[in-house]
Short mmCIF file of C-alpha atoms and ligand atoms in Angstrom, two decimals:
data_model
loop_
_atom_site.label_atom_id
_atom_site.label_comp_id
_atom_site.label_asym_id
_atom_site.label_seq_id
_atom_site.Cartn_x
_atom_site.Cartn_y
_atom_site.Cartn_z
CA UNK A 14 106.51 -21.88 -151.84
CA UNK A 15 105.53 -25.82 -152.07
CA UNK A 16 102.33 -26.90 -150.71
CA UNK A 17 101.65 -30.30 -148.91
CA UNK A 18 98.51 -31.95 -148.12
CA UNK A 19 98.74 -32.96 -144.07
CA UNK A 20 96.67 -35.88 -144.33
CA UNK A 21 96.02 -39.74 -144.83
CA UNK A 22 92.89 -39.54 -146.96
CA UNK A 23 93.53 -41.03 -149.65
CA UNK A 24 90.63 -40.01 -151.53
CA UNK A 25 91.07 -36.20 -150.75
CA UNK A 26 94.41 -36.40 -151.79
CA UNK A 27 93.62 -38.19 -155.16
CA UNK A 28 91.39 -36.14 -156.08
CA UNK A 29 92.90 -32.73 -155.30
CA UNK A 30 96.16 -34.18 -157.13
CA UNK A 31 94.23 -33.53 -160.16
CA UNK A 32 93.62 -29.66 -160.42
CA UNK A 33 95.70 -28.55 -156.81
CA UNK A 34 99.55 -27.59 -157.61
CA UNK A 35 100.94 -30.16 -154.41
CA UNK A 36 104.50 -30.31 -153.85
CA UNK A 37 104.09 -33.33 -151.40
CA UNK A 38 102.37 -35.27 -148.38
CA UNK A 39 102.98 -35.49 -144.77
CA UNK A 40 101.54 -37.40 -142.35
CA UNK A 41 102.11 -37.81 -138.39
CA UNK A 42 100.97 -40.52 -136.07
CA UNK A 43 98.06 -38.90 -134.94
CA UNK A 44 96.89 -38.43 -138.64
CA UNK A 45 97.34 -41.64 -139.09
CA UNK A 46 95.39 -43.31 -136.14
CA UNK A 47 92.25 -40.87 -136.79
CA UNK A 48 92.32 -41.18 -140.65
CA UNK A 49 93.71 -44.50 -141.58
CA UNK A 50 92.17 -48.13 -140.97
CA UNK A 51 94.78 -50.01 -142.61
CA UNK A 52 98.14 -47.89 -142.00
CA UNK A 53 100.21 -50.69 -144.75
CA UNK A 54 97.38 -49.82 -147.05
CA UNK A 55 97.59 -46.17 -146.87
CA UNK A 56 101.74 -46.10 -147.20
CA UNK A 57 101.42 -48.26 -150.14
CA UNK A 58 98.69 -45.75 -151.52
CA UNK A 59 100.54 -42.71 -150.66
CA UNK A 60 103.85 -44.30 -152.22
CA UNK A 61 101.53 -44.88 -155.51
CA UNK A 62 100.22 -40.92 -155.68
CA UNK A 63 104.24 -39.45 -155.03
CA UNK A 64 105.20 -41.72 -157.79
CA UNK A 65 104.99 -38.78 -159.97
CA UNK A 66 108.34 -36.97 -157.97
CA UNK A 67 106.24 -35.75 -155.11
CA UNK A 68 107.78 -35.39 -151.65
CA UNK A 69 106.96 -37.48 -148.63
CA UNK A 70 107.13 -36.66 -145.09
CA UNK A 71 106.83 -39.99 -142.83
CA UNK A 72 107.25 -39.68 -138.81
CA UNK A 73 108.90 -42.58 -137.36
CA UNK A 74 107.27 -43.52 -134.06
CA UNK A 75 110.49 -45.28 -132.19
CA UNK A 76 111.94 -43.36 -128.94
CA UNK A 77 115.45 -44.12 -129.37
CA UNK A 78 117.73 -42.80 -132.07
CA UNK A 79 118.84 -46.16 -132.76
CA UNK A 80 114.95 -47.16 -133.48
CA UNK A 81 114.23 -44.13 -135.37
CA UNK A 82 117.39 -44.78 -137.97
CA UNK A 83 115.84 -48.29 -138.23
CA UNK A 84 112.55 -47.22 -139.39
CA UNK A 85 113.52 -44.29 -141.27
CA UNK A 86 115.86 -47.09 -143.29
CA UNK A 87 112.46 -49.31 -144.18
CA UNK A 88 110.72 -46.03 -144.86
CA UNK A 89 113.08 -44.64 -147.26
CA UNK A 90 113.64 -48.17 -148.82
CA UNK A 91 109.71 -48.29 -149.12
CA UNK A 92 108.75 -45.22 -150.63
CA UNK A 93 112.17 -44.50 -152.51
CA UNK A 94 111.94 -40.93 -154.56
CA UNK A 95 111.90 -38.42 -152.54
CA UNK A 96 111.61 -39.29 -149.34
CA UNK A 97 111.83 -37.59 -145.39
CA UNK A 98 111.63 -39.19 -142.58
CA UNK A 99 109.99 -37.25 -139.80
CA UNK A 100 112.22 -37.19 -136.74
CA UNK A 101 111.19 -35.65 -133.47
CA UNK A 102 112.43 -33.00 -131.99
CA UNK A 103 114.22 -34.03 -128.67
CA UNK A 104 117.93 -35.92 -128.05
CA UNK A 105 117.27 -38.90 -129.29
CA UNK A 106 116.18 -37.23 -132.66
CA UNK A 107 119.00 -35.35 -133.01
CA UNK A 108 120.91 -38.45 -132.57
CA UNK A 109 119.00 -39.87 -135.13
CA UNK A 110 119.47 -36.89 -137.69
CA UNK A 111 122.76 -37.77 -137.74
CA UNK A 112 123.15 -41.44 -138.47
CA UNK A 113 120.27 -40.68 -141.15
CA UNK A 114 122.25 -38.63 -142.92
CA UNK A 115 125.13 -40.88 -142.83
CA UNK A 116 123.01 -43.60 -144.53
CA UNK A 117 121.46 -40.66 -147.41
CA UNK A 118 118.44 -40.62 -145.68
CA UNK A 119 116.05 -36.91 -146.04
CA UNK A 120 115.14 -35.55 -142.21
CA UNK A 121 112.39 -33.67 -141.46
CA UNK A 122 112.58 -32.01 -138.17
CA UNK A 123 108.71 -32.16 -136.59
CA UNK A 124 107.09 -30.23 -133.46
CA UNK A 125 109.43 -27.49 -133.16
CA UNK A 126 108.34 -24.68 -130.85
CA UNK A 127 111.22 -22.27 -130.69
CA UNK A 128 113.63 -20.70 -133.21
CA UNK A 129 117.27 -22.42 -131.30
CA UNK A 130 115.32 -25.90 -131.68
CA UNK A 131 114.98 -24.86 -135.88
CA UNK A 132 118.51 -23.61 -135.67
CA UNK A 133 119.91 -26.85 -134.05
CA UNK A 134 117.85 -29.08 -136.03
CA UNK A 135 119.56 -27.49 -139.17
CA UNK A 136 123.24 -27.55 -137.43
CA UNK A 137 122.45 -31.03 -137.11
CA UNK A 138 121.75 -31.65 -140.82
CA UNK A 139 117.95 -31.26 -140.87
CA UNK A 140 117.03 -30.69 -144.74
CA UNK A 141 113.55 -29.50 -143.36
CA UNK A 142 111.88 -28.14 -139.68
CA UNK A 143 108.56 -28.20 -139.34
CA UNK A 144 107.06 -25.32 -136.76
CA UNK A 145 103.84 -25.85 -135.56
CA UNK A 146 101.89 -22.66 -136.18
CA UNK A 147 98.50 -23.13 -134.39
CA UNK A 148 99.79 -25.10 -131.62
CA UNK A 149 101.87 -21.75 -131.11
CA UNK A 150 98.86 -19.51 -131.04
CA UNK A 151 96.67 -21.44 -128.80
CA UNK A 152 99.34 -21.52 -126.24
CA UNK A 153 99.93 -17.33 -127.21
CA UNK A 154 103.63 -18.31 -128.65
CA UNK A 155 102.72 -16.00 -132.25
CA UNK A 156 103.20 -19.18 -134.90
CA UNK A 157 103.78 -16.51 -137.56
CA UNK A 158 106.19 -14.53 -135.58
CA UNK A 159 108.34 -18.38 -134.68
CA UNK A 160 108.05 -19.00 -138.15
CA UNK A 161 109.71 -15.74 -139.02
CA UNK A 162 112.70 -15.93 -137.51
CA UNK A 163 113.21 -19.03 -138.53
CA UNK A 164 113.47 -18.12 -141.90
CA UNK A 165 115.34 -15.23 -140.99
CA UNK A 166 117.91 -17.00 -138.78
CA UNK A 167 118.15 -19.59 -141.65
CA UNK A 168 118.69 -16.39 -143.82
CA UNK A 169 121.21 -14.83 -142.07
CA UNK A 170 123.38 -18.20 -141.13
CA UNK A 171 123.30 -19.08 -144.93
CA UNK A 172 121.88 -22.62 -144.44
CA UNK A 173 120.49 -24.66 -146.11
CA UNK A 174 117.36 -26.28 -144.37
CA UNK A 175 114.25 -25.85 -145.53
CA UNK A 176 111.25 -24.38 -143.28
CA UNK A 177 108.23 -26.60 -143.93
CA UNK A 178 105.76 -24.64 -142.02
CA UNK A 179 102.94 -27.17 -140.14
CA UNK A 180 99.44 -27.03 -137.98
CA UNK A 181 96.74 -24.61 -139.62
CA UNK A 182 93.81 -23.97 -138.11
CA UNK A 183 92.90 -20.84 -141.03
CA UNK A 184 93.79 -19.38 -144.02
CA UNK A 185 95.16 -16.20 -142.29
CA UNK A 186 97.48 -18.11 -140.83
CA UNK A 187 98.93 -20.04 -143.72
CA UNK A 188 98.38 -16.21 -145.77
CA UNK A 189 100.63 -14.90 -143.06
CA UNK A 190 103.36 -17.90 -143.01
CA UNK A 191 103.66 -17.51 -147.24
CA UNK A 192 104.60 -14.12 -146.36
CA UNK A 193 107.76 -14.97 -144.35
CA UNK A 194 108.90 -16.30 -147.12
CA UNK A 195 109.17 -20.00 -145.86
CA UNK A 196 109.60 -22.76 -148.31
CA UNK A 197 107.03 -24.70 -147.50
CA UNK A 198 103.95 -25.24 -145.80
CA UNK A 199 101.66 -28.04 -145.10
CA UNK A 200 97.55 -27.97 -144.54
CA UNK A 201 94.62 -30.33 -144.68
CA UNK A 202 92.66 -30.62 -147.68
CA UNK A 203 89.62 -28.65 -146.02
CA UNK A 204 91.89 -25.79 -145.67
CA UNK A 205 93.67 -26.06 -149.06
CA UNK A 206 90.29 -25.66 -150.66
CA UNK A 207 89.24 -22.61 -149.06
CA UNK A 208 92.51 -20.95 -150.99
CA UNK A 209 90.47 -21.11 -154.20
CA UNK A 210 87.21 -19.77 -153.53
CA UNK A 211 86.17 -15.71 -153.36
CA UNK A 212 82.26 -14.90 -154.09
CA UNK A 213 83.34 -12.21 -156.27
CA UNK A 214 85.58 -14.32 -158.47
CA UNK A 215 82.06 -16.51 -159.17
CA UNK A 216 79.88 -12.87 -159.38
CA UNK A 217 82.68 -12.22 -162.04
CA UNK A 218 82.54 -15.42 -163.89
CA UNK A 219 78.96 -15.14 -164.03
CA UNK A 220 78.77 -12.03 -165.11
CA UNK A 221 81.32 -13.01 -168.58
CA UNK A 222 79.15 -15.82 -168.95
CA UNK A 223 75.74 -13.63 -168.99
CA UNK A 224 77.42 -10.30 -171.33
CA UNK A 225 78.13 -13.05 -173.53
CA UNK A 226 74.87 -14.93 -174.02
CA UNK A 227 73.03 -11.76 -173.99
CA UNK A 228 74.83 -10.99 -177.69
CA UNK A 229 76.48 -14.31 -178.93
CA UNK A 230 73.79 -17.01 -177.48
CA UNK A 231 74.62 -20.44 -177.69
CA UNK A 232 77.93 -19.49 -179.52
CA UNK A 233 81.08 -21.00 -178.80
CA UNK A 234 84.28 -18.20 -179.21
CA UNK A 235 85.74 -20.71 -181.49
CA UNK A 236 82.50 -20.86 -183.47
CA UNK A 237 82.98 -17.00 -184.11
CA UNK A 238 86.20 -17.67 -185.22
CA UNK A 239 85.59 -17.63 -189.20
CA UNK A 240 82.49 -15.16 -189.13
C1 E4P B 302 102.83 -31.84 -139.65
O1 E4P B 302 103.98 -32.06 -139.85
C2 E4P B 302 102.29 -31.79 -138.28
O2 E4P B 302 102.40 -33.04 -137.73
C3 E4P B 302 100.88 -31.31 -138.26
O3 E4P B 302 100.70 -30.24 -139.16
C4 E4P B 302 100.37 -30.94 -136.89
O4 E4P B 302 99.11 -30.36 -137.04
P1 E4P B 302 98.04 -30.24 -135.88
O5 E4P B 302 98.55 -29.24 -134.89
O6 E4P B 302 96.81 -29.75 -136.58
O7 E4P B 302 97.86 -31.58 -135.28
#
């Protein structure tokens, strides 16, 4: 399963690049009008951390299908690699989907609800849909249970679209989305920390590190290596 960061903070990004596994970013426009001050700035910085062959996920924010090819174009000219232009969910996306893929251009489905909106999304050549998980559960939809026939329709009808799951509020619910067997999900940085972290991993860690100094002291293992 890949894991993306869902944000525009730069800084959280760079500096979980450097010990977190991530597959990728995504953004959306919301994330970028509460987290961004200088959106050009933030797409150049973005297309500077993905260098490395890490996906991006860009919504277009056009209403007609026409539009959204148009920006997805400058998009995928901008970042290059590997590239997906966020398309809505609604006609004039679908539209879209279509004359993206025509030009080569990655689609990401965003803010589907239902498992026939995934389905058609991937009929129309979606490489990924993105569910929205907690938007689900607050309006008692079951994000887990959407999610998991999504990947079980996509199962059984042999396609090939991708299921980047979206919108955590908790660990429990990204736990419970891994174990669908999706492809992909996508969190904040807040939330991708709190993967790492049990109180009994650090009772255990301090625990090797006080056996040890109780018998070896200040000794290195290496140090022991020739005694
Ligand atoms: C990502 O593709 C979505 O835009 C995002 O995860 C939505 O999350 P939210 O429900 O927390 O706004």
């Amino acid at each position: 399963m890949k894991i993306l960061l869902d944000t525009a903070r730069i800084e959280v990004i760079d500096e979980m690049m450097t010990y977190f596994p991530i597959a990728g970013f995504t953004t959306n426009p919301s994330i970028l009008a509460k987290e961004s001050s200088h959106v050009g700035t933030t797409l150049t910085e973005l297309r500077r951390l993905a260098a490395g062959g890490k996906m991006v996920h860009i919504q277009v924010t056009a209403d007609t299908a026409g539009g959204m090819l148009e920006q997805a174009k400058q998009l995928n000219d901008f970042f290059g690699g590997d590239f997906y232009a966020k398309i809505p969910m609604n006609i004039q996306g679908l539209k879209a989907i279509s004359l993206c893929k025509a030009e080569g251009i990655n689609c990401t489905v965003t803010a589907i609800f239902t498992p026939m909106q995934a389905l058609t999304a991937s009929m129309a050549g979606a490489d990924f849909v993105a569910p929205y998980v907690d938007r689900l559960d607050n309006i008692t939809s079951d994000g887990v249970n959407v999610v998991k026939e999504i990947v079980n329709l996509f199962n059984r009808h042999e396609v090939k679209t991708q299921v980047l799951a979206a919108s955590f509020k908790n660990m429990q619910q990204v736990y419970d989305v891994a174990s669908t067997g999706t492809h992909a999900v996508t969190v904040s940085g807040e939330l991708c920390k709190k993967f790492l972290f049990h109180p009994y991993t650090d009772k255990s860690l301090e625990d090797f590190k006080s056996d040890w100094a109780e018998k070896f002291g200040n000794h290195e293992i290496t140090d022991l290596l020739s005694l």
